[in-house]
Tab-separated table of C-alpha atoms in Angstrom:
chain	number	residue	atom	x	y	z
A	121	MET	CA	15.241	21.109	21.418
A	122	ASP	CA	16.046	17.663	23.515
A	123	CYS	CA	19.453	16.490	22.494
A	124	THR	CA	18.009	16.399	18.890
A	125	THR	CA	18.197	18.730	15.755
A	126	GLU	CA	17.887	19.036	11.909
A	127	ASP	CA	19.878	20.367	9.496
A	128	ASN	CA	18.151	20.903	6.261
A	129	LEU	CA	16.933	17.145	5.436
A	130	ALA	CA	19.427	15.433	8.200
A	131	TYR	CA	17.981	14.952	11.538
A	132	TYR	CA	20.448	14.388	14.461
A	133	ASP	CA	18.950	12.792	18.160
A	134	LEU	CA	22.008	11.853	20.636
A	135	SER	CA	19.773	11.652	23.566
A	136	ARG	CA	20.873	7.519	23.470
A	137	LEU	CA	23.951	9.539	24.835
A	138	LYS	CA	22.071	10.348	28.034
A	139	SER	CA	23.037	8.145	31.115
A	140	GLU	CA	22.867	7.754	34.495
A	141	ASP	CA	26.382	7.740	34.703
A	142	ASP	CA	28.969	10.694	34.094
A	143	TYR	CA	31.615	9.880	31.627
A	144	THR	CA	35.207	9.948	32.835
A	145	VAL	CA	37.764	11.578	30.303
A	146	SER	CA	41.246	11.315	30.872
A	147	SER	CA	44.150	12.732	28.238
A	148	PRO	CA	47.640	13.140	28.290
A	149	LEU	CA	46.808	17.149	26.917
A	150	SER	CA	46.498	17.256	30.386
A	151	ASN	CA	46.571	16.320	34.047
A	152	HIS	CA	43.196	16.442	35.091
A	153	LYS	CA	40.439	14.136	34.986
A	154	PHE	CA	37.151	15.405	33.423
A	155	VAL	CA	33.771	14.444	34.181
A	156	LEU	CA	30.884	15.310	31.842
A	157	SER	CA	27.454	14.118	31.016
A	158	VAL	CA	25.414	14.708	27.641
A	159	CYS	CA	22.211	16.835	27.774
A	160	ARG	CA	21.813	16.653	31.296
A	161	ALA	CA	23.723	17.724	34.552
A	162	VAL	CA	26.257	15.735	35.816
A	163	LYS	CA	25.052	12.737	38.634
A	164	SER	CA	28.619	13.055	40.327
A	165	GLU	CA	28.908	14.505	44.349
A	166	LEU	CA	30.259	17.985	43.388
A	167	TRP	CA	32.399	19.578	46.025
A	168	HIS	CA	32.634	23.360	46.326
A	169	VAL	CA	31.517	23.825	43.406
A	170	ASP	CA	31.164	27.860	43.754
A	171	PRO	CA	29.380	30.102	42.144
A	172	VAL	CA	27.837	27.636	39.650
A	173	ALA	CA	24.772	25.823	41.428
A	174	GLU	CA	25.438	21.968	41.451
A	175	ASP	CA	22.123	21.002	39.916
A	176	VAL	CA	22.867	22.510	36.594
A	177	VAL	CA	26.823	21.425	36.087
A	178	GLY	CA	27.540	19.838	32.823
A	179	ALA	CA	31.208	19.316	32.891
A	180	TYR	CA	33.755	19.821	35.719
A	181	TYR	CA	36.748	18.822	36.766
A	182	ARG	CA	38.193	18.378	40.459
A	183	GLY	CA	40.792	21.118	41.389
A	184	LYS	CA	43.295	21.929	43.995
A	185	HIS	CA	40.500	24.193	46.067
A	186	GLY	CA	37.026	22.435	44.557
A	187	ASP	CA	35.528	21.116	41.472
A	188	PHE	CA	36.052	23.776	38.669
A	189	ALA	CA	32.255	23.490	36.675
A	190	MET	CA	33.669	23.467	32.831
A	191	GLY	CA	30.190	24.642	31.421
A	192	THR	CA	26.208	24.418	32.571
A	193	THR	CA	24.320	21.769	30.889
A	194	ASN	CA	22.412	22.187	27.755
A	195	SER	CA	20.250	20.195	25.749
A	196	THR	CA	20.603	22.543	22.493
A	197	LEU	CA	22.278	21.357	19.169
A	198	THR	CA	24.171	23.055	16.800
A	199	VAL	CA	25.058	21.456	13.409
A	200	VAL	CA	28.598	22.932	12.511
A	201	ASP	CA	30.381	21.205	9.489
A	202	GLY	CA	28.243	18.598	9.394
A	203	SER	CA	28.285	17.440	12.414
A	204	PRO	CA	26.421	18.363	15.839
A	205	VAL	CA	27.658	19.775	18.183
A	206	LEU	CA	26.789	20.783	21.716
A	207	TYR	CA	28.031	23.807	23.555
A	208	MET	CA	28.129	24.372	27.711
A	209	SER	CA	28.990	27.403	29.052
A	210	ASN	CA	28.956	29.941	31.587
A	211	GLY	CA	30.734	27.780	34.440
A	212	SER	CA	33.394	28.778	37.227
A	213	PRO	CA	35.480	31.906	36.385
A	214	CYS	CA	38.951	31.281	34.520
A	215	PRO	CA	41.771	30.588	36.823
A	216	ASN	CA	44.546	32.778	37.580
A	217	THR	CA	42.528	35.818	36.429
A	218	GLU	CA	42.435	38.045	38.649
A	219	GLY	CA	39.389	40.964	38.111
A	220	SER	CA	38.601	39.383	34.615
A	221	LYS	CA	34.306	38.363	33.787
A	222	MET	CA	35.824	35.603	31.460
A	223	LEU	CA	33.770	32.378	32.302
A	224	ALA	CA	34.847	28.582	30.895
A	225	ASN	CA	33.403	26.959	28.267
A	226	THR	CA	33.398	23.619	27.098
A	227	ALA	CA	31.959	21.998	23.042
A	228	ILE	CA	31.932	18.687	22.234
A	229	ARG	CA	32.021	18.235	18.301
A	230	PHE	CA	29.883	14.362	17.754
A	231	VAL	CA	31.625	12.911	14.974
A	232	CYS	CA	29.388	9.946	12.854
A	233	ASP	CA	31.096	6.835	12.953
A	234	ASN	CA	29.720	3.531	11.678
A	235	ALA	CA	32.810	1.317	12.210
A	236	MET	CA	32.087	2.569	16.166
A	237	PHE	CA	29.341	-0.289	17.713
A	238	GLY	CA	29.315	1.247	20.910
A	239	ILE	CA	27.954	4.534	22.620
A	240	GLY	CA	31.536	5.286	21.798
A	241	ARG	CA	33.948	7.515	24.031
A	242	PRO	CA	34.918	11.474	24.446
A	243	GLU	CA	38.359	12.674	23.851
A	244	LEU	CA	40.509	16.000	24.557
A	245	ILE	CA	41.397	17.244	21.589
A	246	ALA	CA	42.547	20.749	22.618
A	247	GLN	CA	42.910	22.854	25.914
A	248	PHE	CA	43.239	26.487	25.971
A	249	PRO	CA	45.177	27.713	27.072
A	250	ALA	CA	47.638	24.728	27.078
A	251	ASP	CA	48.258	24.556	30.617
A	252	ASP	CA	46.489	23.343	33.191
A	253	ASP	CA	46.400	26.576	35.324
A	254	HIS	CA	45.170	28.737	33.330
A	255	ALA	CA	43.150	25.791	30.963
A	256	CYS	CA	39.144	28.074	30.461
A	257	ALA	CA	37.779	26.787	27.431
A	258	PHE	CA	38.159	23.100	26.725
A	259	SER	CA	37.228	21.189	22.994
A	260	PHE	CA	36.298	17.371	22.593
A	261	GLU	CA	35.613	15.144	20.036
A	262	TRP	CA	33.386	11.427	20.581
A	263	ARG	CA	32.944	9.476	17.124
A	264	THR	CA	30.196	7.569	17.674
A	265	HIS	CA	27.641	6.255	15.064
A	266	HIS	CA	24.424	7.479	17.084
A	267	ALA	CA	25.706	11.331	15.490
A	268	CYS	CA	25.007	9.999	11.763
A	269	PRO	CA	22.030	11.564	10.645
A	270	SER	CA	18.931	10.136	9.806
A	271	SER	CA	17.202	10.813	6.311
A	272	ARG	CA	13.716	12.325	7.833
A	273	LYS	CA	12.353	13.097	11.132
A	274	PRO	CA	10.593	10.150	12.499
A	275	ALA	CA	6.533	11.295	11.914
A	276	GLY	CA	4.378	10.918	14.610
A	277	MET	CA	0.742	10.656	15.351
A	278	LEU	CA	-0.504	14.235	14.329
A	279	HIS	CA	2.423	14.228	11.176
A	280	LEU	CA	0.647	11.337	9.756
A	281	PHE	CA	-2.914	11.909	10.289
A	282	THR	CA	-2.247	15.620	8.693
A	283	ILE	CA	-0.263	13.818	5.712
A	284	PHE	CA	-3.439	11.763	4.942
A	285	GLY	CA	-5.643	14.460	5.541
A	286	ILE	CA	-3.731	16.594	2.493
A	287	PHE	CA	-3.799	13.818	0.435
A	288	VAL	CA	-7.521	13.701	1.151
A	289	LEU	CA	-8.249	17.252	0.348
A	290	ILE	CA	-6.196	16.716	-3.161
A	291	ALA	CA	-7.926	13.798	-4.102
A	292	ILE	CA	-11.696	15.273	-3.116
A	293	VAL	CA	-10.576	18.587	-4.920
A	294	VAL	CA	-9.122	16.941	-8.135
A	295	TYR	CA	-12.754	14.822	-7.857
A	296	VAL	CA	-15.053	18.149	-7.916
A	297	VAL	CA	-13.559	19.921	-10.755
A	298	CYS	CA	-12.789	16.801	-13.094
A	299	ILE	CA	-16.386	15.826	-12.746
A	300	THR	CA	-17.839	19.604	-13.034
A	301	LEU	CA	-15.709	20.219	-16.317
A	302	TYR	CA	-17.040	16.568	-17.577
A	303	ASN	CA	-20.658	17.258	-17.168
A	304	ARG	CA	-20.721	21.211	-17.927
A	305	PHE	CA	-18.476	20.528	-21.300
A	306	PHE	CA	-19.674	17.152	-22.273
A	307	LEU	CA	-22.744	16.230	-21.152
A	308	GLY	CA	-24.137	19.777	-21.367
A	309	LEU	CA	-25.138	20.628	-17.996
A	310	LYS	CA	-25.859	23.922	-16.073
A	311	GLY	CA	-26.410	25.356	-12.491
A	312	TRP	CA	-26.233	22.909	-9.574
A	313	ASP	CA	-26.766	19.831	-12.025
A	314	GLN	CA	-22.776	20.599	-12.765
A	315	PHE	CA	-21.797	20.246	-9.805
A	316	PRO	CA	-20.997	16.384	-8.298
A	317	SER	CA	-21.398	15.353	-4.635
A	318	LEU	CA	-20.130	12.571	-2.853
A	319	PRO	CA	-22.960	9.490	-2.634
A	320	PHE	CA	-23.289	9.612	1.082
A	321	SER	CA	-22.832	13.689	1.307
A	322	PRO	CA	-25.462	15.878	3.613
A	323	LEU	CA	-26.915	16.939	0.432
A	324	ARG	CA	-28.125	13.668	-0.553
A	325	CYS	CA	-29.299	12.516	2.882
A	326	ALA	CA	-31.046	16.268	3.075
A	327	SER	CA	-32.529	15.367	-0.617
A	328	TYR	CA	-33.684	11.777	0.065
A	329	LEU	CA	-35.444	12.798	3.213
A	330	HIS	CA	-37.303	15.308	1.180
A	331	ASP	CA	-38.667	13.171	-1.550
A	332	LYS	CA	-39.380	11.016	1.298
A	333	ILE	CA	-42.044	13.358	3.331
A	334	THR	CA	-43.104	14.933	-0.376
A	335	GLY	CA	-43.318	12.055	-2.712
A	336	ARG	CA	-41.766	13.578	-5.061
A	337	GLY	CA	-39.319	11.541	-7.328
A	338	ASP	CA	-35.309	11.729	-7.790
A	339	GLY	CA	-35.201	11.269	-11.202
A	340	PHE	CA	-33.964	7.594	-11.499
A	341	VAL	CA	-37.334	5.605	-10.819
A	342	ASP	CA	-40.997	4.967	-12.083
A	343	GLY	CA	-43.028	6.405	-9.447
A	344	PRO	CA	-43.158	8.957	-6.316
A	345	GLY	CA	-40.651	8.225	-3.326
A	346	LEU	CA	-36.718	7.123	-3.723
A	347	HIS	CA	-35.494	4.323	-5.201
A	348	PHE	CA	-32.250	3.256	-6.473
A	349	GLY	CA	-32.271	1.846	-9.764
A	350	GLY	CA	-35.329	-0.238	-11.538
A	351	SER	CA	-36.297	-2.512	-14.230
A	352	SER	CA	-36.029	0.388	-16.983
A	353	GLY	CA	-32.405	-0.417	-17.627
A	354	ARG	CA	-31.056	2.465	-15.256
A	355	SER	CA	-28.534	1.283	-12.998
A	356	ARG	CA	-27.961	2.172	-8.936
A	357	TRP	CA	-26.950	5.420	-9.667
A	358	GLY	CA	-28.572	6.445	-12.885
A	359	ILE	CA	-25.244	5.121	-15.349
A	360	GLY	CA	-26.188	4.025	-18.173
A	361	SER	CA	-29.565	3.591	-19.963
A	362	GLN	CA	-31.895	1.882	-22.777
A	363	ASP	CA	-32.178	4.972	-24.573
A	364	SER	CA	-29.333	5.884	-26.301
A	365	ASN	CA	-30.567	9.341	-27.429
A	366	ARG	CA	-29.716	10.490	-23.964
A	367	PRO	CA	-26.246	11.455	-22.335
A	368	ARG	CA	-26.295	8.626	-19.304
A	369	TRP	CA	-22.836	8.851	-17.860
A	370	ARG	CA	-23.629	10.396	-14.013
A	371	TRP	CA	-21.800	9.044	-11.854
A	372	GLY	CA	-21.979	10.907	-7.892
A	373	VAL	CA	-24.219	13.519	-9.534
A	374	TRP	CA	-27.074	14.654	-7.585
A	375	GLY	CA	-29.074	16.304	-9.457
A	376	ARG	CA	-32.099	16.764	-12.361
A	377	ARG	CA	-31.454	15.030	-15.670
A	378	PRO	CA	-31.325	16.551	-18.653
A	379	ASN	CA	-35.435	16.954	-20.041
A	380	SER	CA	-36.753	16.402	-16.758
A	381	ASN	CA	-39.270	19.053	-14.626
A	382	GLY	CA	-38.356	20.981	-11.808
A	383	TYR	CA	-38.625	17.560	-9.453
A	384	GLY	CA	-36.589	15.664	-11.657
A	385	ARG	CA	-38.882	13.506	-13.529
A	386	ILE	CA	-39.172	13.083	-17.390
A	387	PRO	CA	-42.388	13.582	-18.601
A	388	GLU	CA	-43.046	9.696	-19.159
A	389	GLU	CA	-42.924	9.375	-15.582
A	390	GLU	CA	-45.240	12.408	-14.680
A	391	GLU	CA	-47.634	10.752	-17.314
A	392	GLY	CA	-47.374	7.129	-15.079
A	393	ILE	CA	-47.767	9.184	-11.959
A	394	LEU	CA	-50.961	11.036	-13.045
A	395	ASP	CA	-52.374	7.365	-14.446
A	396	ASN	CA	-51.879	6.000	-11.399
A	397	GLY	CA	-53.657	8.903	-9.500
A	398	ARG	CA	-56.655	8.579	-11.049
A	399	ARG	CA	-56.838	5.459	-10.797
A	400	SER	CA	-56.786	6.313	-7.207
A	401	SER	CA	-59.307	8.531	-7.311
A	402	LEU	CA	-61.648	6.368	-8.932
A	403	GLU	CA	-61.525	3.748	-6.514
A	404	GLU	CA	-62.149	5.688	-3.674
A	405	ASP	CA	-65.042	6.981	-5.062
A	406	GLU	CA	-66.539	4.141	-5.443
A	407	GLU	CA	-65.487	2.548	-1.759
A	408	SER	CA	-67.123	5.921	-0.890
A	409	THR	CA	-70.224	5.221	-2.317
A	410	PRO	CA	-73.551	4.669	-0.114
A	411	ARG	CA	-75.040	0.578	-0.723
A	412	GLY	CA	-78.522	0.654	-1.111
A	413	VAL	CA	-79.424	4.033	-1.236
A	414	ASN	CA	-82.689	4.263	-3.259
A	415	GLY	CA	-82.595	0.542	-4.001
A	416	PHE	CA	-79.422	0.751	-6.444
A	417	GLU	CA	-77.773	-2.318	-4.097
A	418	ASN	CA	-81.165	-4.271	-4.987
A	419	ALA	CA	-81.350	-3.159	-8.347
A	420	TRP	CA	-77.609	-3.509	-9.585
A	421	GLU	CA	-78.279	-7.233	-7.920
A	422	GLY	CA	-80.915	-8.178	-10.073
A	423	ALA	CA	-79.644	-6.584	-13.259
A	424	ARG	CA	-77.077	-9.175	-12.520
A	425	SER	CA	-79.438	-12.008	-12.066
A	426	GLY	CA	-81.226	-10.796	-15.562
A	427	ASN	CA	-84.603	-10.776	-13.781
A	428	GLY	CA	-85.031	-7.100	-13.755
A	429	MET	CA	-83.912	-6.480	-16.721
A	430	SER	CA	-85.532	-5.907	-20.160
A	431	SER	CA	-84.671	-7.191	-23.809
A	432	ASP	CA	-83.641	-3.560	-24.639
A	433	GLY	CA	-81.157	-2.642	-21.603
A	434	VAL	CA	-83.989	-1.150	-19.484
A	435	ILE	CA	-83.667	-1.846	-15.499
A	436	ARG	CA	-87.251	-2.482	-13.611
A	437	LEU	CA	-87.626	-1.633	-10.255
């Protein structure tokens, strides 16, 4: 990872120590002046640093015959005893070791220090072997407040949406389970009637279109079609009723009510619909009856005026 790491619940971020300028370290333990960088290659101009490529050198010192690479750049941190450590390996071959395949390496241990207001400075704490002519392994310590762990990794937008989606899913599952259990064991509903649905679910929209097209009610109305609420004491979603003999707590439930037929109407509603249908049929028959056929219209007018009707109720044409 790019100069960051996690250890259990601790999150370390050393990316602020990356700089366009290299860090220079002088120490009484060595006569060399060390130049290093954090999580990136050094920016200084190098001289004769074979066999390591110049664009991957993470730390070096200038020797008598050229620059000595102390390790190649690395951006992966390792947590050791609660402190992040940056390892840079595969540097130049160890000096004065003819025929050896050992390569130089460097370790920088970052120590949390809240009293250090700046970024701090690295210090050489050991080199192995101790003499400068044979030194091939270097250990630095860097005290800085940037090495202090945070409680958690900062959440990005994807993490936030994921957490939000999990909470929404849990809420939906709890809602469905609780309402289903209530409808089944307290209201005595069975089949699809016991399952709830959201107020604006696709099932509700499909039922709305179906009722509009077929003219069938949904159990909340006094006639065909879809209506929410009415003058019969029922509320918007069928909650509550003036009739205390039937359970009325049906919040969020889309389906048929108890003692209703297959289309969600109670017998009183069916009777009202049939009465409306009969009155409509009589009105249509009356409008379709032809006027003036066989003198019917004239006879009716004469009867209404009293001229064509006898005392015993007989109409004279």
